[in-house]
Short mmCIF file of C-alpha atoms in Angstrom, two decimals:
data_model
loop_
_atom_site.label_atom_id
_atom_site.label_comp_id
_atom_site.label_asym_id
_atom_site.label_seq_id
_atom_site.Cartn_x
_atom_site.Cartn_y
_atom_site.Cartn_z
CA MET A 1 -12.34 -13.74 -21.24
CA ALA A 2 -9.57 -13.19 -18.69
CA TRP A 3 -9.36 -9.48 -19.52
CA LEU A 4 -13.12 -9.11 -19.19
CA THR A 5 -13.27 -10.94 -15.86
CA LEU A 6 -10.39 -9.00 -14.30
CA GLY A 7 -11.70 -5.72 -15.69
CA ALA A 8 -15.10 -6.41 -14.14
CA ALA A 9 -13.41 -7.14 -10.80
CA ILE A 10 -11.57 -3.79 -10.73
CA PHE A 11 -14.32 -1.68 -12.33
CA PRO A 12 -16.36 -0.79 -9.20
CA PHE A 13 -13.29 0.46 -7.34
CA LEU A 14 -12.47 2.91 -10.14
CA VAL A 15 -16.02 4.30 -10.15
CA VAL A 16 -16.29 4.51 -6.36
CA ALA A 17 -13.17 6.70 -6.39
CA PHE A 18 -15.31 9.58 -7.67
CA TYR A 19 -17.57 9.40 -4.61
CA THR A 20 -14.77 9.87 -2.07
CA HIS A 21 -14.40 12.85 0.26
CA PRO A 22 -11.67 14.06 2.64
CA SER A 23 -11.72 13.03 6.27
CA ALA A 24 -9.83 13.30 9.56
CA ASP A 25 -6.07 13.86 9.01
CA ASP A 26 -6.65 15.35 5.56
CA TYR A 27 -7.75 18.61 7.19
CA TRP A 28 -5.00 18.57 9.82
CA LEU A 29 -2.08 18.89 7.40
CA THR A 30 -4.05 21.07 4.97
CA ASN A 31 -4.83 23.64 7.66
CA MET A 32 -1.17 23.78 8.69
CA VAL A 33 -0.13 24.51 5.11
CA ILE A 34 -2.82 27.16 4.64
CA ALA A 35 -1.95 28.84 7.95
CA THR A 36 1.79 29.06 7.19
CA ASP A 37 3.15 27.57 3.97
CA ALA A 38 4.09 24.14 2.67
CA TRP A 39 7.73 24.28 3.79
CA GLN A 40 7.06 25.69 7.25
CA ALA A 41 4.35 23.08 7.79
CA GLN A 42 6.78 20.28 6.97
CA TRP A 43 9.36 21.70 9.36
CA ASP A 44 6.79 22.00 12.16
CA ILE A 45 5.66 18.41 11.62
CA ARG A 46 9.23 17.15 11.67
CA GLN A 47 9.91 18.99 14.91
CA ASN A 48 6.68 18.03 16.65
CA TRP A 49 5.09 14.96 15.13
CA SER A 50 6.73 12.79 12.46
CA GLY A 51 9.93 12.18 10.53
CA ARG A 52 8.12 10.95 7.39
CA TYR A 53 9.68 13.58 5.20
CA MET A 54 8.32 12.30 1.88
CA SER A 55 4.69 11.63 2.84
CA MET A 56 4.54 15.01 4.60
CA PHE A 57 6.03 16.66 1.50
CA LEU A 58 3.41 15.09 -0.76
CA GLY A 59 0.63 15.92 1.69
CA SER A 60 1.69 19.56 1.81
CA PHE A 61 0.63 19.95 -1.82
CA ASN A 62 -2.58 17.94 -1.66
CA PRO A 63 -5.69 19.17 -3.57
CA LEU A 64 -7.45 20.44 -0.42
CA VAL A 65 -4.79 23.13 -0.07
CA TYR A 66 -6.16 24.56 -3.31
CA ARG A 67 -9.84 23.89 -2.42
CA ALA A 68 -9.96 21.34 -5.24
CA PHE A 69 -12.39 18.69 -4.02
CA GLY A 70 -12.71 17.27 -7.52
CA ALA A 71 -8.97 16.70 -7.67
CA TYR A 72 -9.17 14.90 -4.31
CA LYS A 73 -11.47 12.34 -5.94
CA LEU A 74 -9.15 12.13 -8.93
CA MET A 75 -6.25 11.28 -6.61
CA ALA A 76 -8.01 8.08 -5.53
CA PHE A 77 -8.50 7.10 -9.17
CA LEU A 78 -4.89 8.01 -9.94
CA MET A 79 -3.66 5.72 -7.15
CA PHE A 80 -5.20 2.74 -8.95
CA ILE A 81 -3.57 3.74 -12.24
CA LEU A 82 -0.16 4.24 -10.61
CA THR A 83 -0.42 0.94 -8.75
CA TYR A 84 -1.15 -0.85 -12.01
CA ALA A 85 1.77 0.96 -13.68
CA ALA A 86 4.09 -0.09 -10.85
CA LEU A 87 2.90 -3.70 -11.03
CA LEU A 88 3.39 -3.64 -14.81
CA ALA A 89 6.95 -2.33 -14.43
CA PHE A 90 7.68 -5.04 -11.87
CA VAL A 91 6.09 -7.90 -13.83
CA LYS A 92 7.58 -6.82 -17.16
CA THR A 93 11.03 -6.75 -15.59
CA PHE A 94 10.45 -10.08 -13.85
CA LEU A 95 9.36 -11.82 -17.07
CA TYR A 96 12.61 -10.68 -18.74
CA ARG A 97 11.70 -11.22 -22.41
CA ALA A 98 10.27 -14.68 -21.74
CA PHE A 99 6.70 -13.63 -22.49
CA PRO A 100 5.11 -10.88 -24.61
CA MET A 101 4.02 -7.50 -23.28
CA SER A 102 0.36 -8.56 -23.44
CA MET A 103 1.08 -11.33 -20.92
CA ALA A 104 2.81 -8.85 -18.59
CA ALA A 105 -0.16 -6.49 -18.83
CA LEU A 106 -2.63 -9.29 -18.03
CA LEU A 107 -0.61 -10.62 -15.10
CA SER A 108 -0.28 -7.09 -13.72
CA LEU A 109 -4.05 -6.66 -13.83
CA LEU A 110 -4.42 -10.01 -12.07
CA LEU A 111 -2.08 -8.86 -9.30
CA LEU A 112 -3.99 -5.58 -9.02
CA VAL A 113 -7.24 -7.50 -8.51
CA LEU A 114 -5.50 -9.75 -5.97
CA HIS A 115 -4.24 -6.65 -4.17
CA VAL A 116 -7.33 -4.44 -4.22
CA GLY A 117 -9.83 -7.25 -3.93
CA PHE A 118 -8.34 -8.76 -0.78
CA MET A 119 -6.37 -6.05 1.02
CA PRO A 120 -7.41 -5.63 4.69
CA THR A 121 -8.91 -2.16 4.15
CA VAL A 122 -9.42 -0.78 0.67
CA ALA A 123 -11.06 2.26 2.31
CA GLN A 124 -7.84 3.35 4.04
CA GLY A 125 -5.66 2.12 1.19
CA TYR A 126 -7.15 4.13 -1.68
CA TYR A 127 -10.04 6.31 -0.56
CA TRP A 128 -8.32 8.33 2.18
CA LEU A 129 -5.61 10.60 0.84
CA SER A 130 -3.58 10.91 4.05
CA GLY A 131 -3.42 7.14 4.32
CA SER A 132 -2.75 6.50 0.63
CA LEU A 133 0.07 9.06 0.45
CA SER A 134 1.88 7.30 3.30
CA TYR A 135 1.12 3.68 2.50
CA GLN A 136 -0.20 3.05 -1.00
CA THR A 137 2.38 5.42 -2.44
CA ALA A 138 4.98 3.36 -0.58
CA ASN A 139 3.66 0.21 -2.29
CA ILE A 140 3.95 1.92 -5.66
CA PHE A 141 7.51 3.14 -5.19
CA MET A 142 8.55 -0.19 -3.64
CA LEU A 143 7.49 -2.02 -6.81
CA PHE A 144 9.36 0.48 -8.97
CA LEU A 145 12.41 0.06 -6.74
CA LEU A 146 12.36 -3.74 -7.03
CA ALA A 147 12.04 -3.47 -10.81
CA THR A 148 14.95 -1.03 -10.97
CA LEU A 149 17.12 -3.23 -8.73
CA TRP A 150 16.50 -6.10 -11.13
CA HIS A 151 17.56 -3.91 -14.07
CA PHE A 152 20.67 -2.96 -12.10
CA TYR A 153 21.62 -6.62 -11.65
CA GLN A 154 21.09 -7.24 -15.37
CA ASN A 155 23.21 -4.22 -16.41
CA GLN A 156 26.15 -4.17 -13.99
CA ASN A 157 28.67 -4.28 -16.83
CA THR A 158 26.96 -1.89 -19.23
CA PRO A 159 26.90 1.92 -19.63
CA LYS A 160 23.39 1.90 -18.11
CA LYS A 161 24.78 0.99 -14.69
CA ALA A 162 25.30 4.62 -13.60
CA PHE A 163 21.73 5.51 -14.55
CA TYR A 164 20.30 2.66 -12.47
CA ILE A 165 22.48 3.58 -9.50
CA PHE A 166 21.13 7.13 -9.64
CA LEU A 167 17.54 5.92 -9.99
CA ILE A 168 17.83 3.44 -7.11
CA THR A 169 19.27 6.18 -4.91
CA ILE A 170 16.26 8.42 -5.60
CA LEU A 171 13.78 5.58 -5.07
CA LEU A 172 15.40 4.59 -1.77
CA CYS A 173 15.18 8.16 -0.49
CA ILE A 174 11.52 8.41 -1.50
CA ASN A 175 10.49 5.01 -0.13
CA ILE A 176 12.09 5.33 3.27
CA GLY A 177 10.53 8.75 3.86
CA LEU A 178 6.96 7.49 3.36
CA ASN A 179 6.41 5.33 6.46
CA GLU A 180 8.30 3.45 9.15
CA THR A 181 7.23 -0.02 8.02
CA ASN A 182 8.75 0.50 4.59
CA MET A 183 11.79 2.03 6.24
CA ALA A 184 12.44 -1.09 8.32
CA LEU A 185 11.68 -3.43 5.42
CA LEU A 186 14.07 -1.65 3.07
CA ALA A 187 16.82 -1.57 5.70
CA PHE A 188 16.44 -5.35 6.00
CA LEU A 189 16.20 -6.00 2.25
CA MET A 190 19.23 -3.89 1.33
CA THR A 191 21.24 -5.66 4.04
CA ALA A 192 20.02 -9.05 2.80
CA PHE A 193 20.84 -8.21 -0.83
CA LEU A 194 24.40 -7.30 0.16
CA LEU A 195 24.92 -10.45 2.26
CA VAL A 196 23.43 -12.81 -0.35
CA ASP A 197 25.41 -11.18 -3.18
CA THR A 198 28.63 -11.40 -1.14
CA PHE A 199 28.00 -15.08 -0.37
CA LEU A 200 27.16 -16.01 -3.98
CA HIS A 201 30.04 -14.15 -5.63
CA ARG A 202 32.65 -14.29 -2.82
CA ARG A 203 33.40 -10.59 -3.15
CA LEU A 204 32.09 -7.31 -1.77
CA ASN A 205 29.87 -5.34 -4.14
CA PHE A 206 30.68 -1.73 -3.29
CA THR A 207 27.62 -0.44 -5.13
CA LEU A 208 25.41 -2.44 -2.77
CA VAL A 209 27.44 -1.05 0.13
CA TYR A 210 26.68 2.43 -1.20
CA PHE A 211 22.96 1.59 -1.37
CA LEU A 212 23.08 0.39 2.23
CA ILE A 213 24.77 3.63 3.33
CA ILE A 214 22.07 5.70 1.59
CA THR A 215 19.45 3.53 3.29
CA GLY A 216 21.04 4.12 6.69
CA ILE A 217 21.17 7.90 6.20
CA CYS A 218 17.51 8.07 5.16
CA CYS A 219 16.46 5.83 8.05
CA ALA A 220 18.27 8.13 10.46
CA LEU A 221 16.46 11.16 9.00
CA VAL A 222 13.14 9.48 9.77
CA TYR A 223 13.88 7.86 13.10
CA PHE A 224 15.82 10.68 14.77
CA ALA A 225 13.39 13.45 13.80
CA PRO A 226 12.49 15.32 17.04
CA GLY A 227 8.79 14.82 16.35
CA ASN A 228 9.23 11.09 15.87
CA LEU A 229 11.02 10.75 19.20
CA ASN A 230 8.34 12.87 20.89
CA ARG A 231 5.63 10.60 19.51
CA LEU A 232 7.28 7.51 20.93
CA LYS A 233 6.78 8.97 24.41
CA GLU A 234 3.01 8.72 23.89
CA TYR A 235 3.31 4.93 23.90
CA PRO A 236 4.68 3.76 27.26
CA ASP A 237 4.78 0.12 26.09
CA HIS A 238 7.13 0.77 23.19
CA GLY A 239 10.62 -0.66 22.94
CA ASN A 240 9.93 -4.18 24.31
CA LEU A 241 12.00 -6.32 21.94
CA ILE A 242 10.91 -9.72 23.27
CA PHE A 243 7.22 -8.80 23.22
CA ALA A 244 7.49 -7.25 19.75
CA GLY A 245 9.45 -10.17 18.31
CA ALA A 246 7.15 -12.84 19.75
CA TYR A 247 3.92 -11.14 18.68
CA ALA A 248 5.30 -10.21 15.25
CA THR A 249 6.25 -13.84 14.61
CA ALA A 250 2.88 -15.17 15.79
CA ILE A 251 0.90 -12.63 13.74
CA ALA A 252 3.05 -13.25 10.67
CA VAL A 253 2.18 -16.96 10.85
CA ASN A 254 -1.50 -16.28 11.58
CA ASN A 255 -2.00 -13.71 8.83
CA SER A 256 -0.07 -15.77 6.28
CA LEU A 257 -2.35 -18.76 6.87
CA ASN A 258 -5.41 -16.52 6.76
CA TRP A 259 -4.35 -14.91 3.46
CA LEU A 260 -3.66 -18.31 1.93
CA ALA A 261 -7.08 -19.59 3.03
CA THR A 262 -9.23 -16.61 2.07
CA THR A 263 -7.61 -15.28 -1.12
CA PRO A 264 -6.92 -16.88 -4.53
CA ILE A 265 -3.18 -17.15 -3.82
CA LEU A 266 -3.15 -20.96 -3.48
CA PRO A 267 -5.09 -21.76 -6.69
CA LEU A 268 -3.02 -19.17 -8.54
CA THR A 269 0.12 -20.89 -7.23
CA VAL A 270 -0.95 -24.16 -8.88
CA LEU A 271 -1.22 -22.33 -12.21
CA PHE A 272 1.99 -20.39 -11.58
CA ILE A 273 4.37 -23.33 -11.05
CA PRO A 274 4.50 -24.58 -14.70
CA PHE A 275 4.69 -20.94 -15.82
CA SER A 276 7.55 -20.39 -13.36
CA LEU A 277 9.56 -23.34 -14.66
CA LYS A 278 9.35 -22.04 -18.22
CA LEU A 279 10.36 -18.57 -17.04
CA ALA A 280 13.36 -19.94 -15.13
CA HIS A 281 15.06 -20.96 -18.38
CA TYR A 282 15.55 -17.26 -19.18
CA GLN A 283 16.99 -16.31 -15.79
CA LYS A 284 20.13 -17.18 -13.90
CA TYR A 285 20.01 -15.47 -10.50
CA GLN A 286 17.18 -17.50 -8.94
CA LYS A 287 18.91 -20.78 -9.83
CA ASN A 288 21.76 -19.91 -7.45
CA ILE A 289 19.59 -19.13 -4.42
CA HIS A 290 18.71 -22.07 -2.18
CA PRO A 291 14.96 -22.37 -1.41
CA ALA A 292 15.68 -22.39 2.33
CA THR A 293 17.36 -19.00 2.01
CA ALA A 294 14.45 -17.59 0.01
CA ILE A 295 11.86 -18.91 2.49
CA PHE A 296 13.83 -17.58 5.45
CA LEU A 297 14.20 -14.10 3.93
CA PHE A 298 10.53 -14.05 2.89
CA PHE A 299 9.19 -14.92 6.33
CA LEU A 300 11.68 -12.67 8.11
CA SER A 301 10.48 -9.78 5.91
CA LEU A 302 6.94 -10.32 7.18
CA ILE A 303 8.08 -10.49 10.79
CA ILE A 304 10.00 -7.22 10.44
CA CYS A 305 6.94 -5.48 8.96
CA PHE A 306 4.76 -6.53 11.90
CA PHE A 307 7.59 -5.92 14.38
CA VAL A 308 7.62 -2.17 13.71
CA ALA A 309 4.12 -1.61 15.15
CA TYR A 310 4.63 -3.87 18.18
CA TRP A 311 7.96 -2.28 18.99
CA SER A 312 6.93 1.36 18.46
CA LYS A 313 3.41 1.25 19.95
CA GLY A 314 3.14 -2.03 21.80
CA ASP A 315 0.03 -2.81 19.74
CA HIS A 316 -1.17 -4.41 16.50
CA ALA A 317 -0.36 -2.85 13.15
CA PRO A 318 -3.40 -0.80 12.02
CA PRO A 319 -5.26 -2.01 8.90
CA ARG A 320 -3.63 0.56 6.60
CA VAL A 321 -0.21 -0.83 7.58
CA GLN A 322 -1.43 -4.38 7.03
CA ASN A 323 -2.30 -3.33 3.48
CA ASN A 324 1.43 -2.90 2.87
CA ILE A 325 2.27 -6.17 4.57
CA TYR A 326 -0.31 -8.02 2.48
CA LEU A 327 1.37 -6.76 -0.70
CA VAL A 328 4.76 -7.84 0.66
CA PHE A 329 3.22 -11.24 1.42
CA PHE A 330 1.79 -12.12 -1.97
CA ILE A 331 4.67 -10.61 -3.97
CA GLY A 332 7.13 -12.39 -1.69
CA TRP A 333 5.14 -15.62 -1.89
CA PHE A 334 5.28 -15.83 -5.68
CA LEU A 335 8.96 -14.79 -5.78
CA THR A 336 9.77 -17.51 -3.23
CA ILE A 337 7.81 -20.11 -5.21
CA HIS A 338 9.64 -19.05 -8.36
CA THR A 339 13.04 -19.17 -6.67
CA THR A 340 12.28 -22.68 -5.39
CA VAL A 341 11.08 -23.91 -8.79
CA ALA A 342 14.10 -22.35 -10.55
CA TYR A 343 16.55 -23.92 -8.10
CA LEU A 344 15.00 -27.39 -8.25
CA GLY A 345 14.56 -27.18 -12.00
CA GLY A 346 18.20 -26.26 -12.51
CA LYS A 347 19.60 -28.81 -10.06
CA TYR A 348 17.41 -31.82 -10.84
CA SER A 349 16.26 -31.01 -14.40
CA LEU A 350 12.76 -30.83 -12.99
CA GLN A 351 9.91 -31.39 -15.43
CA ILE A 352 6.38 -30.26 -14.54
CA LEU A 353 3.46 -31.38 -16.64
CA PRO A 354 0.99 -28.68 -17.74
CA VAL A 355 -2.18 -28.41 -15.68
CA PRO A 356 -4.96 -30.36 -17.48
CA ILE A 357 -7.77 -28.36 -19.06
CA TYR A 358 -10.42 -29.69 -16.68
CA ALA A 359 -8.20 -28.82 -13.70
CA ARG A 360 -7.74 -25.29 -15.02
CA TRP A 361 -11.51 -24.84 -15.17
CA LEU A 362 -11.90 -26.14 -11.62
CA ILE A 363 -9.16 -23.78 -10.43
CA CYS A 364 -10.79 -20.86 -12.22
CA LEU A 365 -14.09 -21.75 -10.53
CA TRP A 366 -12.30 -21.84 -7.17
CA ILE A 367 -10.81 -18.40 -7.86
CA GLY A 368 -14.18 -17.01 -8.95
CA LEU A 369 -15.88 -18.22 -5.77
CA LEU A 370 -13.15 -16.60 -3.67
CA LEU A 371 -13.48 -13.32 -5.58
CA LEU A 372 -17.20 -13.16 -4.89
CA TYR A 373 -17.77 -15.00 -1.61
CA SER A 374 -14.57 -14.97 0.44
CA LYS A 375 -14.97 -13.13 3.74
CA GLN A 376 -11.87 -11.14 2.82
CA SER A 377 -13.06 -10.08 -0.65
CA ASN A 378 -13.75 -6.38 -1.19
CA ILE A 379 -15.22 -6.84 -4.67
CA ARG A 380 -18.79 -7.76 -3.76
CA GLN A 381 -18.95 -4.91 -1.23
CA ALA A 382 -17.72 -2.41 -3.82
CA TYR A 383 -20.44 -3.49 -6.24
CA THR A 384 -23.02 -3.32 -3.45
CA ASP A 385 -22.01 0.23 -2.48
CA LEU A 386 -22.07 1.30 -6.11
CA PHE A 387 -25.30 -0.23 -7.39
CA SER A 388 -27.35 0.09 -4.20
CA GLY A 389 -26.99 3.86 -4.54
CA ARG A 390 -25.26 4.10 -1.17
CA ALA A 391 -22.09 5.66 -2.61
CA SER A 392 -24.10 8.16 -4.66
CA HIS A 393 -26.29 9.11 -1.68
CA TYR A 394 -23.21 9.57 0.50
CA ASN A 395 -21.72 11.85 -2.16
CA GLN A 396 -24.91 13.93 -2.26
CA GLN A 397 -24.95 14.31 1.52
CA MET A 398 -21.33 15.46 1.62
CA ASN A 399 -21.83 17.95 -1.22
CA ALA A 400 -24.88 19.33 0.56
CA ARG A 401 -22.80 19.76 3.72
CA TYR A 402 -20.11 21.70 1.84
CA THR A 403 -22.68 23.92 0.13
CA TYR A 404 -24.31 24.75 3.44
CA LEU A 405 -21.02 25.61 5.14
CA GLN A 406 -19.83 27.75 2.22
CA LYS A 407 -23.06 29.76 2.04
CA SER A 408 -23.93 30.05 5.74
CA ASP A 409 -22.47 32.76 7.97
CA CYS A 410 -22.76 30.58 11.09
CA GLN A 411 -19.73 30.16 13.33
CA VAL A 412 -21.14 27.36 15.46
CA CYS A 413 -22.85 25.32 12.76
CA PRO A 414 -25.44 22.56 13.21
CA ILE A 415 -24.90 19.84 10.62
CA PRO A 416 -26.79 16.58 10.07
CA GLU A 417 -25.09 13.27 10.60
CA ILE A 418 -24.16 11.43 7.41
CA GLN A 419 -26.37 8.38 6.88
CA ASN A 420 -25.68 4.99 5.24
CA ILE A 421 -21.94 5.41 4.78
CA PRO A 422 -20.49 3.04 2.13
CA ARG A 423 -18.15 0.45 3.62
CA THR A 424 -15.76 0.70 0.67
CA ILE A 425 -15.11 4.42 1.26
CA PHE A 426 -13.16 5.78 4.20
CA PHE A 427 -15.15 8.21 6.32
CA GLU A 428 -14.97 9.36 9.94
CA GLU A 429 -17.87 11.48 11.08
CA ILE A 430 -17.06 14.74 12.84
CA PRO A 431 -17.32 14.12 16.59
CA ALA A 432 -19.87 16.13 18.55
CA ASP A 433 -17.23 17.77 20.73
CA THR A 434 -14.22 20.08 20.48
CA THR A 435 -11.61 17.42 19.68
CA TRP A 436 -9.10 17.96 16.89
CA LYS A 437 -11.23 16.34 14.17
CA ASN A 438 -14.05 18.81 14.78
CA ARG A 439 -11.67 21.72 15.17
CA TYR A 440 -9.68 21.12 11.97
CA PHE A 441 -12.77 20.50 9.85
CA SER A 442 -14.34 23.69 11.21
CA GLU A 443 -11.20 25.76 10.62
CA TYR A 444 -11.00 24.62 7.00
CA PHE A 445 -14.43 26.13 6.32
CA GLY A 446 -13.74 29.25 8.41
CA LYS A 447 -15.98 28.15 11.31
CA LYS A 448 -15.46 27.72 15.03
CA LEU A 449 -17.34 24.51 15.73
CA MET A 450 -19.65 21.90 14.21
CA LEU A 451 -22.67 20.65 16.14
CA LEU A 452 -23.67 17.22 14.91
CA GLN A 453 -27.38 16.42 14.69
CA PRO A 454 -27.55 12.62 14.95
CA ASP A 455 -31.32 12.38 14.51
CA THR A 456 -31.30 13.89 11.03
CA VAL A 457 -32.28 11.44 8.34
CA SER A 458 -31.92 13.47 5.18
CA SER A 459 -29.22 16.07 4.82
CA GLY A 460 -30.98 17.54 1.80
CA LYS A 461 -33.98 18.55 3.91
CA GLN A 462 -31.97 19.92 6.79
CA LEU A 463 -29.41 22.09 5.08
CA LYS A 464 -31.01 25.27 3.81
#
């Protein structure tokens, strides 16, 4: 029953992936690669726009470079598969032989539904390649990194230690180069890991020092890129530490309360606590960490994530960034709950009675209502876009637009406005002017300019 329910919750998102189309920034980087080559494009971006060396590297080999629109759709589907794989690696490591693989697989699917179903913008998270390469890919590699760090702690005195050190080094380099929010978060986490480990064991772990040095080098590569520094000049309000700190703290509190109220995190926590106590018997590290330390590190992680946007731009974090922060929130929430339960269970021999059957059914009903009717839920909208035919009609309109542009010899091309855009899918219509979005889209199809026709109702009738 649980598998069927969770599968039904994730099903529409997998299908909608095959109705996605490129938009906005997708054409910007693609045109740069086509005009020069992948390596020159990355160098130009580093010099003039961004220090995100890994997301720009991945974007330089995106399917649009090879005119593979079908592969673009497949990338959205692949992001879901990779996210599930990363969650499975994390959960399997976290369970540490306490529960069978089938339990890890089910819990991973539950976390995927919690993530996709309630993230601030699933459209920018999965259905826009430029956004997903920078942010959802960062989520994926972050989960793999956390799982590998756990393996490292479990194998510090075994021959596998060198392998995990190598793997963590690679994952740190990849993660930090994807976006600035992950960069700041990892810098904080690696510092915190070193300080907590030093306090618990009363000695300096030189491997953790090495990880922190690698983190610092990669952060410097991102931050001090000429293009990154040039971009900061576009935001005159950047660099205000007091403003950024105050707003980041306030928004961290506000969003945390909102996520607890509008997602199934609280009812799942009730079910998780007895599970957590049983799991704690197989683990030793959480029992040594005081709950106050765990809570402090958890909340400070959220503040740092929000701080990056307020400090760099003087404005709120955009929805695609909040997707990352939401993942940090619910993963951090359950880890903090588990650390607290493990500590109290070890110190006071805490015993927690199983949740009664009737209470489990009530909690499941609560979760079901949130999945379908919460204002934050993306699941109902995904089903609406899919079964109303809106996603299919959008796909037909976009394909008709491509066919027209490929067959027509126009240079200044009139195109009909796309109608009834699905809310689940990311799409930005080409502006009716000569701004960069119009220019890059036109260049990709070998045209000079697109002239939008807003009064058109049916693209199929207009494009001949």
